[in-house]
């Protein structure tokens, strides 16, 4: 008897039912061999329209590193939002799509020389800084550009904290704004990142309090800032419900309105929240084994060719074509490396080798991290 996909509430509470149904319909009609990543265009559009909606005076820049697939970027461009980039590769794709310079910012605090050269050639004029050396680099490559300082803020409760590699504390941030001005750059604002997949709404409160202190200190020193870039961090559902974007934005908007001048320009840089839950990975079960007491399931997408975030703590939800009864599994990828283990102690129906396994909410930080390690090619992305 042919196995079936058993869709229940535990799945539709994670990914939209319409997204799952579209993926299943694609599977029925397509001959394409897995693994591949499906992106639901309607879901992505809905996310783009919802982000920034509840923050006054805001402008949205999609963080390209979450998924730089060219068809996705085309779609996002057509929706009228901007892009946040870090490298010449990302800038190259956007240039090939004819994205205007006013739609591009770079919030990478430490930029490569090659990127700076190209960005200044393309007229990109908004850059994050968090060191004096970076200000010197910008002075050389993009004199008179706009800079915003990356302020250190708590990343508690974010599943992918980013706080240590970048950002400075208040005193240093204040001096950097002064230094930028002295070097004839245009210090326009402040940025922070609360951490990726941030499910703790208070991180934004703390961050905004701190940004306000810096804003006032700059003003006292003769620098009138005009822009606040609240970074990314909006969460999506992987295995459980999370605080929704509307709630986060209403809270953020209220705090900004209370604390900052009314004409403050707000930038938002969502990555994960734009593409994450629009994506479903389609993979095939390529093996099963019992090792010691564990039941192992091997699929054709793993840590190296798409599921890198699983080793950093992101857990996914799965739908598998299989029997009625759930069993406890260890889920592993296809490579010959023992690091390539995606998940442990997950309960799933038992599939046959050759059956399909879907990975929900997998549109962000999957393909963009993928390598061809061990000869497994990077899965294709298909918009549906
Ligand atoms: C990665 C990144 C983002 C996007 O973060 P998400 O958590 O995916 O929303 C935004 N801004 C900067 C500077 C980043 O590095």
Coordinates of C-alpha atoms and ligand atoms in Angstrom, one line a residue:
X1 CA 0.0 0.0 0.0
X2 CA 1.2 3.5 -0.8
X3 CA 2.1 5.6 2.2
X4 CA 0.4 9.0 2.7
X5 CA 1.3 12.3 4.1
X6 CA -0.6 12.8 7.3
X7 CA -1.1 16.5 7.9
X8 CA -2.4 17.5 11.3
X9 CA -2.6 20.5 13.5
X10 CA 1.0 20.2 14.6
X11 CA 2.0 21.0 11.0
X12 CA -0.5 23.6 10.1
X13 CA 0.3 25.5 13.4
X14 CA 3.9 25.8 12.0
X15 CA 3.5 26.4 8.3
X16 CA 0.4 27.8 6.6
X17 CA -1.9 25.2 5.4
X18 CA -2.0 26.8 1.9
X19 CA 1.8 26.6 1.8
X20 CA 1.8 22.9 2.7
X21 CA -1.0 22.2 0.1
X22 CA 0.9 24.0 -2.6
X23 CA 4.0 22.0 -1.9
X24 CA 2.0 18.7 -2.0
X25 CA 0.4 19.7 -5.3
X26 CA 3.8 20.5 -6.7
X27 CA 5.1 17.1 -5.7
X28 CA 2.1 15.4 -7.4
X29 CA 2.7 17.0 -10.7
X30 CA 6.5 17.4 -10.8
X31 CA 9.1 14.9 -12.0
X32 CA 11.9 16.9 -10.4
X33 CA 14.2 14.8 -8.3
X34 CA 14.7 15.9 -4.7
X35 CA 16.2 17.6 -2.8
X36 CA 14.9 21.0 -3.6
X37 CA 13.5 24.0 -1.8
X38 CA 10.0 25.3 -2.6
X39 CA 9.2 28.9 -1.8
X40 CA 5.5 29.9 -1.6
X41 CA 5.3 33.3 -3.4
X42 CA 2.0 34.2 -1.9
X43 CA 3.3 33.6 1.6
X44 CA 6.4 35.6 1.0
X45 CA 4.4 38.5 -0.4
X46 CA 2.1 38.4 2.6
X47 CA 5.1 38.6 4.9
X48 CA 6.6 41.5 3.0
X49 CA 3.4 43.4 3.2
X50 CA 3.0 42.7 6.9
X51 CA 6.5 43.8 7.9
X52 CA 6.8 47.5 8.8
X53 CA 3.1 48.0 8.5
X54 CA 2.8 48.8 12.2
X55 CA 5.9 51.0 12.6
X56 CA 5.4 54.6 11.6
X57 CA 7.8 56.2 9.2
X58 CA 9.5 52.9 8.5
X59 CA 11.3 51.5 5.5
X60 CA 12.1 47.8 5.1
X61 CA 15.4 46.4 3.7
X62 CA 15.5 42.7 3.2
X63 CA 18.6 41.1 4.6
X64 CA 19.8 39.3 1.4
X65 CA 22.0 36.8 3.3
X66 CA 18.8 34.9 4.5
X67 CA 18.2 33.8 0.9
X68 CA 19.9 35.4 -2.1
X69 CA 18.1 33.3 -4.8
X70 CA 17.7 35.5 -7.8
X71 CA 14.0 34.8 -8.4
X72 CA 13.3 35.6 -4.7
X73 CA 15.2 38.9 -5.0
X74 CA 13.2 39.7 -8.2
X75 CA 10.0 39.1 -6.4
X76 CA 11.0 41.2 -3.4
X77 CA 12.2 44.0 -5.7
X78 CA 8.8 44.0 -7.4
X79 CA 7.2 44.5 -4.0
X80 CA 9.0 47.8 -3.6
X81 CA 11.2 47.2 -0.5
X82 CA 14.9 47.7 -0.2
X83 CA 17.9 45.4 0.5
X84 CA 20.5 45.1 3.2
X85 CA 23.8 43.6 1.9
X86 CA 27.3 42.8 3.1
X87 CA 29.3 41.7 0.1
X88 CA 30.2 42.3 -3.5
X89 CA 28.4 39.1 -4.4
X90 CA 25.1 40.4 -3.0
X91 CA 25.7 43.8 -4.6
X92 CA 26.4 42.1 -8.0
X93 CA 23.1 40.3 -8.0
X94 CA 21.1 43.4 -7.1
X95 CA 22.9 45.4 -9.7
X96 CA 22.1 42.8 -12.3
X97 CA 18.4 43.3 -11.4
X98 CA 18.7 47.0 -11.7
X99 CA 18.0 47.8 -8.0
X100 CA 18.6 51.5 -7.4
X101 CA 21.3 52.6 -5.0
X102 CA 18.7 54.3 -2.8
X103 CA 17.2 50.9 -2.2
X104 CA 20.5 49.4 -0.8
X105 CA 22.1 49.8 2.6
X106 CA 25.0 47.8 4.2
X107 CA 24.9 47.1 7.9
X108 CA 28.0 44.9 8.0
X109 CA 30.2 46.8 10.4
X110 CA 33.4 45.3 8.9
X111 CA 33.4 45.6 5.2
X112 CA 35.9 44.1 2.7
X113 CA 37.9 46.5 0.6
X114 CA 36.6 44.9 -2.6
X115 CA 33.0 45.5 -1.4
X116 CA 33.7 49.1 -0.4
X117 CA 35.2 49.8 -3.8
X118 CA 32.2 48.4 -5.6
X119 CA 29.6 49.9 -3.3
X120 CA 31.0 53.3 -3.7
X121 CA 31.1 52.8 -7.5
X122 CA 27.4 51.9 -7.3
X123 CA 26.5 54.9 -5.2
X124 CA 25.5 52.9 -2.0
X125 CA 25.5 55.6 0.7
X126 CA 24.3 54.1 4.0
X127 CA 26.8 52.1 6.0
X128 CA 27.1 50.7 9.5
X129 CA 30.3 51.2 11.5
X130 CA 31.5 50.0 14.9
X131 CA 35.2 50.9 14.8
X132 CA 37.5 53.8 14.0
X133 CA 39.3 51.8 11.3
X134 CA 36.0 51.3 9.5
X135 CA 35.4 55.1 9.5
X136 CA 38.8 55.5 8.0
X137 CA 38.1 53.0 5.3
X138 CA 34.8 54.7 4.4
X139 CA 36.5 58.1 4.4
X140 CA 38.8 56.8 1.7
X141 CA 36.2 54.9 -0.4
X142 CA 32.9 56.7 0.2
X143 CA 33.7 60.3 1.4
X144 CA 30.6 62.1 2.7
X145 CA 28.6 58.8 3.0
X146 CA 25.9 58.3 5.7
X147 CA 27.0 56.2 8.7
X148 CA 25.1 54.7 11.6
X149 CA 26.8 53.1 14.6
X150 CA 26.1 49.6 15.7
X151 CA 25.2 49.6 19.4
X152 CA 25.6 46.5 21.5
X153 CA 22.3 45.3 22.9
X154 CA 21.2 42.1 24.8
X155 CA 20.5 39.0 22.7
X156 CA 18.9 37.0 25.4
X157 CA 16.2 34.6 24.2
X158 CA 17.4 34.8 20.6
X159 CA 18.0 31.4 19.1
X160 CA 20.8 32.7 17.0
X161 CA 22.6 35.4 19.1
X162 CA 24.8 37.9 17.2
X163 CA 26.0 40.2 19.9
X164 CA 29.6 39.3 20.4
X165 CA 31.1 39.6 17.0
X166 CA 29.9 43.2 16.4
X167 CA 28.7 46.3 18.1
X168 CA 30.1 48.7 20.8
X169 CA 29.0 50.1 24.1
X170 CA 27.6 53.6 24.7
X171 CA 30.8 55.5 25.3
X172 CA 32.6 54.1 22.3
X173 CA 29.5 54.5 20.1
X174 CA 29.3 58.2 21.1
X175 CA 33.0 58.7 20.2
X176 CA 32.6 56.9 16.9
X177 CA 29.7 59.3 15.9
X178 CA 32.0 62.2 16.8
X179 CA 34.9 60.7 14.9
X180 CA 32.7 60.1 11.8
X181 CA 31.7 63.8 11.9
X182 CA 35.3 64.9 12.3
X183 CA 36.3 62.8 9.3
X184 CA 33.6 64.5 7.2
X185 CA 31.2 61.5 7.0
X186 CA 27.6 62.1 7.8
X187 CA 26.6 60.4 11.1
X188 CA 22.9 59.8 10.7
X189 CA 21.8 57.2 13.2
X190 CA 22.1 54.2 15.3
X191 CA 21.5 50.5 14.6
X192 CA 21.4 47.3 16.7
X193 CA 20.5 43.7 16.2
X194 CA 18.5 41.9 19.0
X195 CA 19.7 38.5 17.7
X196 CA 18.2 36.3 15.0
X197 CA 15.0 34.4 15.7
X198 CA 14.4 36.7 18.7
X199 CA 11.4 35.4 20.6
X200 CA 11.9 37.7 23.6
X201 CA 10.0 40.9 23.0
X202 CA 11.9 42.7 25.8
X203 CA 15.1 42.7 23.8
X204 CA 13.6 45.5 21.7
X205 CA 12.6 47.4 24.8
X206 CA 16.1 47.3 26.2
X207 CA 17.7 48.1 22.8
X208 CA 15.5 51.1 22.3
X209 CA 16.2 52.4 25.8
X210 CA 19.9 52.2 25.1
X211 CA 19.6 53.7 21.7
X212 CA 17.7 56.6 23.2
X213 CA 20.6 57.3 25.7
X214 CA 23.1 57.4 22.8
X215 CA 20.7 59.6 20.7
X216 CA 20.6 62.2 23.5
X217 CA 24.3 62.1 24.1
X218 CA 25.0 62.7 20.4
X219 CA 22.6 65.6 20.5
X220 CA 24.4 67.1 23.4
X221 CA 27.6 66.9 21.4
X222 CA 26.1 68.7 18.4
X223 CA 25.1 65.7 16.3
X224 CA 21.4 65.6 15.4
X225 CA 20.6 62.1 14.4
X226 CA 17.7 61.3 12.1
X227 CA 17.6 57.6 11.6
X228 CA 17.1 54.5 13.8
X229 CA 17.8 51.1 12.2
X230 CA 16.3 48.4 14.4
X231 CA 18.0 45.5 12.4
X232 CA 16.4 42.1 12.0
X233 CA 15.5 39.4 14.4
X234 CA 11.7 38.9 13.8
X235 CA 11.0 35.2 14.6
X236 CA 9.1 32.6 12.6
X237 CA 7.5 29.3 13.8
X238 CA 9.8 26.3 13.6
X239 CA 8.4 23.9 16.2
X240 CA 6.3 26.1 18.4
X241 CA 4.3 29.3 18.3
X242 CA 6.2 32.6 18.7
X243 CA 5.3 36.2 19.4
X244 CA 3.9 37.6 16.2
X245 CA 5.3 40.4 14.2
X246 CA 2.3 42.7 14.7
X247 CA 2.7 42.5 18.5
X248 CA 6.4 43.2 18.2
X249 CA 5.9 46.1 15.9
X250 CA 3.1 47.8 17.9
X251 CA 5.3 47.6 20.9
X252 CA 8.4 49.0 19.1
X253 CA 6.3 51.7 17.4
X254 CA 4.9 52.9 20.7
X255 CA 8.3 53.0 22.3
X256 CA 9.9 54.9 19.4
X257 CA 7.0 57.3 19.3
X258 CA 7.4 58.1 23.0
X259 CA 11.2 58.4 23.0
X260 CA 12.4 59.7 19.7
X261 CA 11.7 62.8 17.6
X262 CA 8.5 62.3 15.6
X263 CA 10.2 62.6 12.2
X264 CA 12.8 59.9 13.0
X265 CA 13.3 57.6 10.0
X266 CA 13.0 53.9 11.0
X267 CA 14.8 51.2 9.0
X268 CA 14.0 47.5 9.5
X269 CA 16.2 44.7 8.1
X270 CA 14.2 41.4 8.3
X271 CA 15.8 38.3 6.8
X272 CA 14.4 35.2 8.4
X273 CA 10.9 36.5 8.7
X274 CA 10.6 37.3 5.0
X275 CA 11.6 34.0 3.5
X276 CA 11.7 31.5 6.4
X277 CA 8.2 30.3 6.6
X278 CA 7.5 30.6 2.9
X279 CA 10.0 27.7 2.4
X280 CA 9.5 23.9 2.4
X281 CA 12.4 21.6 1.7
X282 CA 11.6 18.5 -0.2
X283 CA 13.9 15.7 0.6
X284 CA 14.0 11.9 0.0
X285 CA 14.6 9.2 2.6
X286 CA 17.7 7.5 1.4
X287 CA 18.3 5.1 4.2
X288 CA 17.2 3.6 7.5
X289 CA 19.2 1.8 10.2
X290 CA 19.1 0.7 13.8
X291 CA 22.4 1.5 15.6
X292 CA 22.7 0.5 19.3
X293 CA 19.3 1.7 20.6
X294 CA 18.7 4.4 18.1
X295 CA 16.6 4.4 14.9
X296 CA 18.4 6.4 12.2
X297 CA 16.8 8.0 9.2
X298 CA 19.0 9.3 6.4
X299 CA 17.8 11.9 4.0
X300 CA 19.4 13.6 1.0
X301 CA 19.7 17.1 2.5
X302 CA 21.8 17.6 5.5
X303 CA 23.9 19.9 7.6
X304 CA 26.3 20.7 4.7
X305 CA 23.9 21.2 1.8
X306 CA 21.2 23.2 3.4
X307 CA 20.5 22.5 7.1
X308 CA 23.5 24.2 8.7
X309 CA 21.4 26.0 11.3
X310 CA 20.3 22.7 12.8
X311 CA 23.8 22.4 14.4
X312 CA 23.4 25.9 15.9
X313 CA 20.1 25.1 17.7
X314 CA 17.4 25.6 15.1
X315 CA 14.9 22.7 15.2
X316 CA 12.6 22.1 12.3
X317 CA 9.2 20.4 11.9
X318 CA 8.8 17.6 9.4
X319 CA 6.1 15.9 7.4
X320 CA 6.9 12.4 6.2
X321 CA 5.2 10.0 3.9
X322 CA 4.8 7.1 6.2
X323 CA 3.0 4.6 8.4
X324 CA 0.4 5.4 10.9
X325 CA 2.5 5.1 14.0
X326 CA 5.1 7.5 15.3
X327 CA 8.5 6.3 16.2
X328 CA 11.6 8.1 17.7
X329 CA 14.3 8.9 15.2
X330 CA 17.7 10.4 14.8
X331 CA 17.7 12.3 11.5
X332 CA 20.9 12.5 9.5
X333 CA 22.1 14.0 6.2
X334 CA 23.7 12.2 3.2
X335 CA 27.4 13.0 3.7
X336 CA 30.0 10.6 5.0
X337 CA 30.7 12.9 7.9
X338 CA 29.4 12.2 11.4
X339 CA 28.8 15.9 12.0
X340 CA 26.0 15.6 9.5
X341 CA 23.2 14.9 12.0
X342 CA 20.2 17.2 11.8
X343 CA 18.0 16.3 14.7
X344 CA 17.6 13.8 17.5
X345 CA 14.7 12.3 19.4
X346 CA 12.1 13.4 16.9
X347 CA 8.8 11.5 16.5
X348 CA 7.8 10.7 13.0
X349 CA 5.9 8.0 11.1
X350 CA 8.1 5.3 9.7
X351 CA 8.8 6.0 6.0
X352 CA 10.0 3.6 3.4
X353 CA 13.4 4.3 1.8
X354 CA 12.5 6.4 -1.3
X355 CA 9.6 8.2 0.5
X356 CA 9.5 12.0 0.7
X357 CA 10.2 14.0 3.8
X358 CA 9.2 17.7 4.0
X359 CA 11.0 20.2 6.2
X360 CA 8.8 23.2 7.2
X361 CA 9.9 26.8 7.6
X362 CA 13.2 26.2 5.9
X363 CA 13.4 29.1 3.5
X364 CA 15.9 31.2 5.4
X365 CA 19.6 30.4 6.1
X366 CA 19.4 27.1 4.4
X367 CA 20.5 27.3 0.7
X368 CA 22.5 30.4 1.5
X369 CA 24.7 28.4 3.8
X370 CA 24.9 25.3 1.6
X371 CA 28.1 23.9 0.2
X372 CA 28.9 21.1 -2.1
X373 CA 30.8 19.2 0.5
X374 CA 31.4 15.6 -0.3
X375 CA 30.0 16.1 -3.8
X376 CA 26.3 16.6 -2.8
X377 CA 25.1 19.5 -4.9
X378 CA 23.3 22.5 -3.6
X379 CA 19.5 22.0 -3.9
X380 CA 17.6 24.1 -6.4
X381 CA 15.1 26.8 -5.2
X382 CA 11.8 26.8 -7.0
X383 CA 9.1 29.5 -6.5
X384 CA 5.5 28.2 -6.4
Ligands
LIG1 C1 21.6 38.9 9.3 C2 21.2 40.3 9.5 C3 19.9 40.8 9.5 C4 18.7 39.8 9.3 O1 18.5 39.2 10.5 P1 17.2 38.2 10.7 O2 17.4 37.7 12.1 O3 17.3 37.2 9.7 O4 16.0 39.0 10.5 C5 19.7 42.1 9.6 N1 20.7 43.0 9.8 C6 21.9 42.6 9.8 C7 23.0 43.6 10.0 C8 22.3 41.3 9.7 O5 23.6 40.9 9.8

